[in-house]
Amino acid sequence: MDLQAFLSRRVVTPEGIRSGGVLVEGETIREIVTLDQVPPSAKIVDFGDAAILPGLIDAHVHINDPGRTEWEGFETATRAAAASGFTCVVDMPLNCVPATTGVGALEAKRAAAKGRCWVDWDAWGGVVADNQQNIIRLAAAGVRGFKCFLVHPGIDEFTMVTEQQLREALPYVAQTGLPLLVHAELPNCIDAATKELEKADWTEYPTYLQSRPETAELSAIKLLISLCREYEFRLHIVHLSASEALPALRAARLEGLPVSVETCPHYLHFEAEAISRGATQFKCAPPIRGAENREQLWNALKDGTIDLVATDHSPCPPEMKRFAGGNFRTAWGGITGLSVALPVMYTETHARGFSLADIARWMAEAPAKLVGCELQKGKIAPGYDADLVVFDEASEFQVTPERLHHRHAFSPYLGEKLKGEVKATYVRGRLVFADNAFHGNPEGRELPA
Ligand SMILES: [Zn+2]
């Protein structure tokens, strides 16, 4: 079998950042060796001062395929992923048609993905108002866990769940042992706030921000924590934005409840104060909040209250962003930034004194645990998939449409000046991306059961 040796002064391993060579046999990491131990038979690729990180895992992507391929699709989403060092993405069960709420829909997704993925992938199943009977079947068919919404998700074919409907589903979810990922905002808080804003100017970002107050997240999270205690299922809070919810989450973890938390690069990079009138490319739910809130999210990453970072890449055609009118009420909510997530995170961590090892923990190791592939992916270690990102910390660039790679080249990150650049991405030992171009064929595959 082919033996390759990837050399770097900065290999990010679970034991720390060190100089050495990653020996790759076929699709698998054989071992990490010092430079003088590299076997002469190996094909050597020397990356010098550029770091080698484990391939990143994005546990929260909306690929929208099959069914809404005019929004995104497997080819474009997985290319954007590879450009940011992601070697595995997990697709959300909504915005595709059919939504992944039954086994037939999962099979349709597998058929759509075949031969079109540049990185490895897998799928979350959906828990909706009336599919409790499908939960065990979906688990048996291979989903990695489930996603539900406590608030209307913006499209009609994926229904939100009320507390009662969730209670009907939770015994089945707990039985599977798989995590339940929850969009944690309660509609009553949002409806009440929105009613007060009927006459407000919806082209102003603060209007939208006020319509989705922190209490909507906090009250949802409190409800979920009590349900977690009662039903003993694995609870995962997706895209946490409100720092007001952090004390409740800290307390739940101290209590020993199986709760994990994710936030997203856009909550860690942008600030509400700087979002201009009509700039609906910044609209997402829950919303981007103020600079002070952002710093609290960073503190929570530091102390471990937040486990991981996922992109929540949620694209749509440009018309749906209503750029002409700039109305935050009618524009589609969703941020596109999959292909720049790693440089965005590096830019922010560099300014705050974190290291590449922290990024590897938040964007590879912790998501692997959530997805249940932690024995195969998420680390540079013997026996693991040879998923590697080569990252040049010294490089800087400005985000242009050519850097985006997803279907529609708009994003709130356009024009941002970022530090650090992905030089190459390897999926199971094969080069798929280097110097802003793609190599080989789309040979990504679904994670094994
Ligand atoms: Zn999402």
PDB file of N, CA and C and ligand atoms in Angstrom, residues 60 62 92 147 239 312, ligand 1:
ATOM      1  N   HIS A  60     -23.032  20.830  11.379  1.00  0.00           N
ATOM      2  CA  HIS A  60     -24.262  21.595  11.136  1.00  0.00           C
ATOM      3  C   HIS A  60     -24.208  22.300   9.778  1.00  0.00           C
ATOM      4  N   HIS A  62     -26.551  22.852   6.017  1.00  0.00           N
ATOM      5  CA  HIS A  62     -27.784  22.644   5.247  1.00  0.00           C
ATOM      6  C   HIS A  62     -27.404  22.505   3.776  1.00  0.00           C
ATOM      7  N   MET A  92     -28.196  18.694   7.807  1.00  0.00           N
ATOM      8  CA  MET A  92     -29.419  18.879   8.580  1.00  0.00           C
ATOM      9  C   MET A  92     -30.618  18.303   7.810  1.00  0.00           C
ATOM     10  N   LYS A 147     -32.687  16.111  14.888  1.00  0.00           N
ATOM     11  CA  LYS A 147     -32.782  17.560  15.032  1.00  0.00           C
ATOM     12  C   LYS A 147     -34.245  17.922  15.147  1.00  0.00           C
ATOM     13  N   HIS A 239     -26.263  26.101  17.617  1.00  0.00           N
ATOM     14  CA  HIS A 239     -26.067  27.546  17.396  1.00  0.00           C
ATOM     15  C   HIS A 239     -26.495  28.440  18.563  1.00  0.00           C
ATOM     16  N   ASP A 312     -23.391  26.122  10.743  1.00  0.00           N
ATOM     17  CA  ASP A 312     -24.790  26.366  10.380  1.00  0.00           C
ATOM     18  C   ASP A 312     -24.864  27.056   9.013  1.00  0.00           C
TER      19      ASP A 312
HETATM   20 ZN    ZN B   1     -29.281  25.261  10.949  1.00  0.00          ZN
END
